[in-house]
GROMACS .gro file of C-alpha atoms in nm:
model
  193
    1MET     CA    1   1.094   2.699  40.490
    2SER     CA    2   1.428   2.836  40.605
    3LYS     CA    3   1.481   3.206  40.669
    4VAL     CA    4   1.713   3.236  40.366
    5LYS     CA    5   1.454   3.076  40.135
    6LYS     CA    6   1.188   3.317  40.265
    7ILE     CA    7   1.412   3.616  40.202
    8VAL     CA    8   1.497   3.494  39.853
    9SER     CA    9   1.128   3.430  39.779
   10VAL     CA   10   1.031   3.779  39.896
   11LEU     CA   11   1.311   3.939  39.694
   12LEU     CA   12   1.210   3.745  39.382
   13ALA     CA   13   0.847   3.847  39.431
   14LEU     CA   14   0.948   4.213  39.470
   15CYS     CA   15   1.162   4.193  39.155
   16LEU     CA   16   0.870   4.045  38.962
   17VAL     CA   17   0.636   4.319  39.084
   18PHE     CA   18   0.890   4.588  38.993
   19PHE     CA   19   0.942   4.430  38.649
   20CYS     CA   20   0.565   4.441  38.587
   21ILE     CA   21   0.550   4.806  38.697
   22VAL     CA   22   0.828   4.896  38.451
   23GLU     CA   23   0.669   4.701  38.166
   24ILE     CA   24   0.332   4.877  38.196
   25PRO     CA   25   0.441   5.212  38.039
   26ILE     CA   26   0.664   5.032  37.788
   27ILE     CA   27   0.370   4.827  37.661
   28LYS     CA   28   0.125   5.118  37.689
   29ASN     CA   29   0.341   5.337  37.464
   30ALA     CA   30   0.430   5.063  37.214
   31GLY     CA   31   0.141   5.152  36.982
   32GLY     CA   32   0.272   5.501  36.917
   33ASP     CA   33   0.053   5.808  36.878
   34GLU     CA   34  -0.194   5.745  36.600
   35GLY     CA   35  -0.315   6.067  36.444
   36PHE     CA   36  -0.015   6.274  36.561
   37GLU     CA   37   0.068   6.519  36.283
   38ALA     CA   38   0.442   6.572  36.287
   39LYS     CA   39   0.627   6.840  36.096
   40TYR     CA   40   0.944   6.644  36.166
   41ILE     CA   41   1.011   6.279  36.229
   42ILE     CA   42   1.336   6.165  36.386
   43VAL     CA   43   1.425   5.816  36.268
   44LEU     CA   44   1.645   5.659  36.533
   45GLY     CA   45   1.930   5.453  36.397
   46ALA     CA   46   2.008   5.088  36.457
   47ALA     CA   47   2.297   4.866  36.353
   48VAL     CA   48   2.433   4.851  36.000
   49HIS     CA   49   2.627   4.532  35.919
   50GLY     CA   50   2.894   4.658  35.682
   51ASP     CA   51   2.667   4.833  35.432
   52THR     CA   52   2.354   4.629  35.509
   53PRO     CA   53   2.090   4.766  35.747
   54SER     CA   54   1.997   4.534  36.034
   55LEU     CA   55   1.642   4.403  36.058
   56SER     CA   56   1.565   4.662  36.330
   57LEU     CA   57   1.686   4.943  36.105
   58MET     CA   58   1.485   4.807  35.811
   59GLU     CA   59   1.171   4.803  36.024
   60ARG     CA   60   1.232   5.163  36.132
   61MET     CA   61   1.299   5.275  35.773
   62GLU     CA   62   0.981   5.107  35.650
   63SER     CA   63   0.776   5.289  35.914
   64ALA     CA   64   0.946   5.617  35.825
   65ARG     CA   65   0.880   5.561  35.454
   66ASP     CA   66   0.513   5.488  35.517
   67TYR     CA   67   0.479   5.799  35.735
   68LEU     CA   68   0.651   6.016  35.474
   69TYR     CA   69   0.425   5.878  35.199
   70ALA     CA   70   0.117   5.958  35.409
   71HIS     CA   71   0.245   6.302  35.520
   72PRO     CA   72   0.402   6.470  35.217
   73ASP     CA   73   0.499   6.786  35.407
   74ALA     CA   74   0.689   6.606  35.684
   75VAL     CA   75   1.068   6.617  35.696
   76ALA     CA   76   1.275   6.327  35.831
   77ILE     CA   77   1.589   6.359  36.038
   78LEU     CA   78   1.786   6.038  35.995
   79SER     CA   79   1.985   6.002  36.313
   80GLY     CA   80   2.274   5.765  36.370
   81GLY     CA   81   2.649   5.772  36.358
   82GLN     CA   82   2.895   5.515  36.225
   83GLY     CA   83   3.010   5.232  36.448
   84ALA     CA   84   3.350   5.063  36.426
   85ASP     CA   85   3.207   4.768  36.230
   86GLU     CA   86   2.989   4.980  35.999
   87ASN     CA   87   3.106   5.089  35.653
   88VAL     CA   88   2.858   5.380  35.650
   89SER     CA   89   2.676   5.575  35.916
   90GLU     CA   90   2.328   5.461  36.013
   91ALA     CA   91   2.197   5.795  35.884
   92GLU     CA   92   2.361   5.742  35.544
   93ALA     CA   93   2.222   5.388  35.516
   94MET     CA   94   1.874   5.527  35.587
   95PHE     CA   95   1.920   5.811  35.338
   96VAL     CA   96   2.020   5.576  35.055
   97TRP     CA   97   1.733   5.334  35.124
   98LEU     CA   98   1.462   5.601  35.162
   99CYS     CA   99   1.573   5.770  34.838
  100SER     CA  100   1.553   5.430  34.666
  101GLN     CA  101   1.192   5.410  34.789
  102GLY     CA  102   1.099   5.733  34.614
  103ILE     CA  103   1.135   5.977  34.905
  104ASP     CA  104   1.264   6.314  34.780
  105SER     CA  105   1.613   6.373  34.920
  106THR     CA  106   1.518   6.734  35.007
  107ARG     CA  107   1.291   6.590  35.277
  108LEU     CA  108   1.578   6.398  35.441
  109ILE     CA  109   1.836   6.545  35.678
  110MET     CA  110   2.124   6.331  35.800
  111GLU     CA  111   2.251   6.352  36.158
  112THR     CA  112   2.567   6.141  36.166
  113ALA     CA  113   2.737   6.230  36.496
  114SER     CA  114   2.529   6.044  36.753
  115ALA     CA  115   2.605   5.717  36.928
  116SER     CA  116   2.313   5.694  37.176
  117THR     CA  117   1.943   5.775  37.191
  118LYS     CA  118   2.011   6.086  37.397
  119GLU     CA  119   2.263   6.209  37.139
  120ASN     CA  120   2.023   6.116  36.856
  121LEU     CA  121   1.756   6.337  37.006
  122ALA     CA  122   1.975   6.625  37.124
  123ASN     CA  123   2.154   6.653  36.788
  124SER     CA  124   1.828   6.621  36.595
  125PHE     CA  125   1.660   6.890  36.806
  126GLU     CA  126   1.953   7.119  36.726
  127LEU     CA  127   1.905   7.054  36.353
  128ILE     CA  128   1.535   7.141  36.382
  129GLN     CA  129   1.619   7.459  36.574
  130SER     CA  130   1.878   7.553  36.309
  131ARG     CA  131   1.587   7.554  36.060
  132GLY     CA  132   1.407   7.811  36.277
  133ASP     CA  133   1.160   7.565  36.432
  134ASP     CA  134   1.093   7.452  36.787
  135PRO     CA  135   1.086   7.069  36.800
  136ASP     CA  136   0.844   7.064  37.097
  137GLY     CA  137   0.503   6.930  37.000
  138VAL     CA  138   0.574   6.904  36.624
  139THR     CA  139   0.822   6.616  36.625
  140ALA     CA  140   0.769   6.241  36.634
  141ILE     CA  141   1.023   5.968  36.681
  142VAL     CA  142   1.030   5.661  36.461
  143THR     CA  143   1.171   5.371  36.656
  144SER     CA  144   1.101   5.012  36.753
  145GLU     CA  145   0.780   4.979  36.953
  146TYR     CA  146   0.957   4.858  37.267
  147HIS     CA  147   1.185   5.165  37.263
  148ILE     CA  148   0.918   5.437  37.235
  149TYR     CA  149   0.860   5.496  37.606
  150ARG     CA  150   1.229   5.539  37.692
  151ALA     CA  151   1.288   5.764  37.390
  152LYS     CA  152   0.997   5.984  37.499
  153LEU     CA  153   1.141   5.999  37.852
  154ILE     CA  154   1.474   6.118  37.712
  155GLY     CA  155   1.294   6.372  37.492
  156ARG     CA  156   1.115   6.511  37.800
  157GLU     CA  157   1.448   6.528  37.983
  158LEU     CA  158   1.570   6.744  37.693
  159GLY     CA  159   1.258   6.963  37.713
  160VAL     CA  160   1.066   6.824  37.416
  161GLU     CA  161   0.732   6.638  37.410
  162LEU     CA  162   0.747   6.386  37.127
  163GLY     CA  163   0.490   6.193  36.931
  164ALA     CA  164   0.579   5.842  36.819
  165VAL     CA  165   0.554   5.628  36.507
  166PRO     CA  166   0.617   5.263  36.595
  167ALA     CA  167   0.830   5.026  36.393
  168HIS     CA  168   0.698   4.679  36.458
  169THR     CA  169   0.950   4.406  36.538
  170SER     CA  170   0.886   4.120  36.295
  171TYR     CA  171   0.973   3.813  36.498
  172LEU     CA  172   0.778   3.740  36.816
  173SER     CA  173   1.072   3.584  37.000
  174VAL     CA  174   1.290   3.887  36.922
  175ARG     CA  175   1.009   4.125  37.024
  176VAL     CA  176   0.961   3.950  37.360
  177ASN     CA  177   1.337   3.953  37.423
  178TYR     CA  178   1.361   4.327  37.350
  179PHE     CA  179   1.058   4.412  37.565
  180ILE     CA  180   1.225   4.229  37.855
  181ARG     CA  181   1.562   4.396  37.795
  182GLU     CA  182   1.399   4.738  37.767
  183ALA     CA  183   1.288   4.714  38.132
  184PHE     CA  184   1.654   4.745  38.232
  185GLY     CA  185   1.702   5.048  38.005
  186VAL     CA  186   1.392   5.218  38.146
  187THR     CA  187   1.503   5.144  38.503
  188TYR     CA  188   1.841   5.301  38.427
  189GLN     CA  189   1.665   5.604  38.275
  190TRP     CA  190   1.439   5.643  38.581
  191VAL     CA  191   1.735   5.626  38.819
  192PHE     CA  192   2.005   5.815  38.628
  193GLY     CA  193   1.815   6.008  38.357
   0.00000   0.00000   0.00000
Protein backbone atom coordinates (compact mmCIF):
# COMPACT_ATOMS: atom_id res chain seq x y z
CA MET A 1 0.00 0.00 0.00
CA SER A 2 1.38 3.40 -0.96
CA LYS A 3 2.07 6.08 1.63
CA VAL A 4 -0.79 8.24 0.31
CA LYS A 5 -3.28 5.36 0.59
CA LYS A 6 -2.14 4.70 4.17
CA ILE A 7 -2.60 8.35 5.10
CA VAL A 8 -6.04 8.45 3.49
CA SER A 9 -7.02 5.22 5.25
CA VAL A 10 -5.90 6.55 8.62
CA LEU A 11 -7.73 9.86 8.07
CA LEU A 12 -10.92 8.04 7.06
CA ALA A 13 -10.67 5.80 10.13
CA LEU A 14 -10.18 8.85 12.38
CA CYS A 15 -13.18 10.57 10.78
CA LEU A 16 -15.32 7.48 11.36
CA VAL A 17 -14.24 7.28 15.01
CA PHE A 18 -14.97 11.00 15.50
CA PHE A 19 -18.37 10.61 13.82
CA CYS A 20 -19.24 7.77 16.21
CA ILE A 21 -18.13 9.86 19.21
CA VAL A 22 -20.39 12.73 18.09
CA GLU A 23 -23.35 10.44 17.45
CA ILE A 24 -23.27 8.88 20.94
CA PRO A 25 -24.74 11.90 22.82
CA ILE A 26 -27.11 12.67 19.93
CA ILE A 27 -28.58 9.17 20.10
CA LYS A 28 -28.45 9.04 23.92
CA ASN A 29 -30.54 12.23 24.21
CA ALA A 30 -32.99 11.35 21.42
CA GLY A 31 -35.49 9.78 23.82
CA GLY A 32 -36.03 13.01 25.72
CA ASP A 33 -36.55 13.23 29.47
CA GLU A 34 -39.50 11.07 30.40
CA GLY A 35 -41.11 12.21 33.62
CA PHE A 36 -39.74 15.77 33.42
CA GLU A 37 -42.43 18.10 34.72
CA ALA A 38 -42.14 21.35 32.82
CA LYS A 39 -43.91 24.57 33.70
CA TYR A 40 -43.01 25.79 30.22
CA ILE A 41 -42.36 24.01 26.96
CA ILE A 42 -40.58 25.74 24.11
CA VAL A 43 -41.72 24.34 20.78
CA LEU A 44 -38.93 24.93 18.29
CA GLY A 45 -40.11 25.95 14.85
CA ALA A 46 -39.49 24.26 11.54
CA ALA A 47 -40.35 25.19 7.97
CA VAL A 48 -43.77 26.36 6.87
CA HIS A 49 -44.47 25.93 3.14
CA GLY A 50 -46.65 28.94 2.38
CA ASP A 51 -49.28 28.39 5.07
CA THR A 52 -48.74 24.64 5.44
CA PRO A 53 -46.53 23.30 8.24
CA SER A 54 -43.75 20.97 7.11
CA LEU A 55 -43.75 17.37 8.30
CA SER A 56 -41.08 18.22 10.90
CA LEU A 57 -43.22 21.04 12.27
CA MET A 58 -46.30 18.79 12.34
CA GLU A 59 -44.38 16.19 14.34
CA ARG A 60 -43.25 18.85 16.82
CA MET A 61 -46.77 20.26 17.15
CA GLU A 62 -48.22 16.80 17.76
CA SER A 63 -45.71 16.19 20.56
CA ALA A 64 -46.48 19.61 22.04
CA ARG A 65 -50.22 18.95 21.87
CA ASP A 66 -49.84 15.60 23.60
CA TYR A 67 -47.68 17.14 26.33
CA LEU A 68 -50.15 19.98 26.87
CA TYR A 69 -53.05 17.51 27.08
CA ALA A 70 -51.16 15.48 29.70
CA HIS A 71 -49.94 18.56 31.64
CA PRO A 72 -52.86 21.01 31.86
CA ASP A 73 -50.88 23.62 33.81
CA ALA A 74 -48.00 23.83 31.32
CA VAL A 75 -47.62 26.86 29.06
CA ALA A 76 -46.15 26.58 25.55
CA ILE A 77 -43.88 29.13 23.93
CA LEU A 78 -44.19 28.69 20.18
CA SER A 79 -40.89 29.84 18.78
CA GLY A 80 -40.14 30.60 15.16
CA GLY A 81 -40.01 33.57 12.87
CA GLN A 82 -41.19 33.97 9.29
CA GLY A 83 -38.90 32.98 6.44
CA ALA A 84 -38.90 34.60 3.00
CA ASP A 85 -40.97 31.76 1.50
CA GLU A 86 -43.40 31.50 4.43
CA ASN A 87 -46.77 33.29 4.43
CA VAL A 88 -46.95 33.17 8.24
CA SER A 89 -44.41 32.81 11.01
CA GLU A 90 -43.68 29.33 12.30
CA ALA A 91 -45.04 30.45 15.68
CA GLU A 92 -48.32 31.60 14.12
CA ALA A 93 -48.72 28.32 12.21
CA MET A 94 -48.23 26.43 15.48
CA PHE A 95 -50.67 28.69 17.33
CA VAL A 96 -53.44 28.17 14.76
CA TRP A 97 -52.96 24.39 14.68
CA LEU A 98 -52.74 23.91 18.46
CA CYS A 99 -55.89 26.01 18.97
CA SER A 100 -57.64 23.83 16.37
CA GLN A 101 -56.66 20.82 18.50
CA GLY A 102 -58.45 22.20 21.55
CA ILE A 103 -55.51 23.83 23.34
CA ASP A 104 -56.65 27.01 25.14
CA SER A 105 -55.01 30.03 23.48
CA THR A 106 -54.19 31.48 26.93
CA ARG A 107 -51.65 28.66 27.31
CA LEU A 108 -49.84 29.62 24.08
CA ILE A 109 -47.29 32.41 23.73
CA MET A 110 -45.89 33.27 20.30
CA GLU A 111 -42.23 34.18 19.81
CA THR A 112 -41.96 35.34 16.20
CA ALA A 113 -38.54 37.03 15.97
CA SER A 114 -36.13 34.10 15.90
CA ALA A 115 -34.35 32.56 12.93
CA SER A 116 -32.07 30.01 14.66
CA THR A 117 -32.17 27.61 17.59
CA LYS A 118 -30.05 29.96 19.68
CA GLU A 119 -32.44 32.84 18.99
CA ASN A 120 -35.44 30.54 19.64
CA LEU A 121 -34.11 29.74 23.09
CA ALA A 122 -32.77 33.19 24.02
CA ASN A 123 -35.99 34.95 23.01
CA SER A 124 -38.14 32.30 24.71
CA PHE A 125 -36.13 32.55 27.93
CA GLU A 126 -36.72 36.31 27.88
CA LEU A 127 -40.48 35.74 27.54
CA ILE A 128 -40.44 33.38 30.52
CA GLN A 129 -38.44 35.90 32.56
CA SER A 130 -40.91 38.65 31.59
CA ARG A 131 -43.58 36.53 33.31
CA GLY A 132 -41.53 36.60 36.52
CA ASP A 133 -40.16 33.05 36.19
CA ASP A 134 -36.67 31.63 35.85
CA PRO A 135 -36.56 29.18 32.90
CA ASP A 136 -33.77 27.10 34.47
CA GLY A 137 -34.97 23.65 35.50
CA VAL A 138 -38.67 24.26 34.72
CA THR A 139 -38.52 24.40 30.93
CA ALA A 140 -38.48 21.65 28.32
CA ILE A 141 -37.86 21.91 24.62
CA VAL A 142 -40.07 20.18 22.09
CA THR A 143 -38.04 19.37 19.02
CA SER A 144 -37.15 16.53 16.68
CA GLU A 145 -35.37 13.71 18.49
CA TYR A 146 -32.12 14.16 16.56
CA HIS A 147 -31.99 17.86 17.54
CA ILE A 148 -32.43 17.48 21.32
CA TYR A 149 -28.76 17.19 22.29
CA ARG A 150 -27.66 20.29 20.37
CA ALA A 151 -30.62 22.32 21.65
CA LYS A 152 -29.72 21.35 25.22
CA LEU A 153 -26.10 22.37 24.57
CA ILE A 154 -27.27 25.79 23.38
CA GLY A 155 -29.56 26.08 26.41
CA ARG A 156 -26.60 25.38 28.72
CA GLU A 157 -24.55 27.98 26.86
CA LEU A 158 -27.35 30.45 27.68
CA GLY A 159 -27.34 29.35 31.34
CA VAL A 160 -30.45 27.16 31.33
CA GLU A 161 -30.75 23.40 31.95
CA LEU A 162 -33.57 22.10 29.78
CA GLY A 163 -35.71 19.00 29.79
CA ALA A 164 -36.79 17.59 26.44
CA VAL A 165 -39.93 16.23 24.81
CA PRO A 166 -39.03 14.40 21.59
CA ALA A 167 -40.92 14.71 18.34
CA HIS A 168 -40.38 11.48 16.47
CA THR A 169 -39.43 11.70 12.79
CA SER A 170 -41.91 9.57 10.87
CA TYR A 171 -39.84 8.22 7.99
CA LEU A 172 -36.80 6.06 8.75
CA SER A 173 -34.79 7.28 5.77
CA VAL A 174 -35.39 10.92 6.76
CA ARG A 175 -34.55 10.15 10.41
CA VAL A 176 -31.24 8.50 9.46
CA ASN A 177 -30.37 11.42 7.17
CA TYR A 178 -31.06 13.97 9.92
CA PHE A 179 -29.10 12.01 12.55
CA ILE A 180 -26.11 12.02 10.19
CA ARG A 181 -26.47 15.72 9.39
CA GLU A 182 -26.84 16.59 13.07
CA ALA A 183 -23.28 15.37 13.70
CA PHE A 184 -22.04 18.37 11.71
CA GLY A 185 -24.25 20.75 13.69
CA VAL A 186 -23.04 19.31 17.00
CA THR A 187 -19.41 19.51 15.86
CA TYR A 188 -19.93 23.17 14.97
CA GLN A 189 -21.55 23.77 18.38
CA TRP A 190 -18.64 22.08 20.20
CA VAL A 191 -16.07 24.15 18.32
CA PHE A 192 -17.79 27.54 18.05
CA GLY A 193 -20.61 27.40 20.64
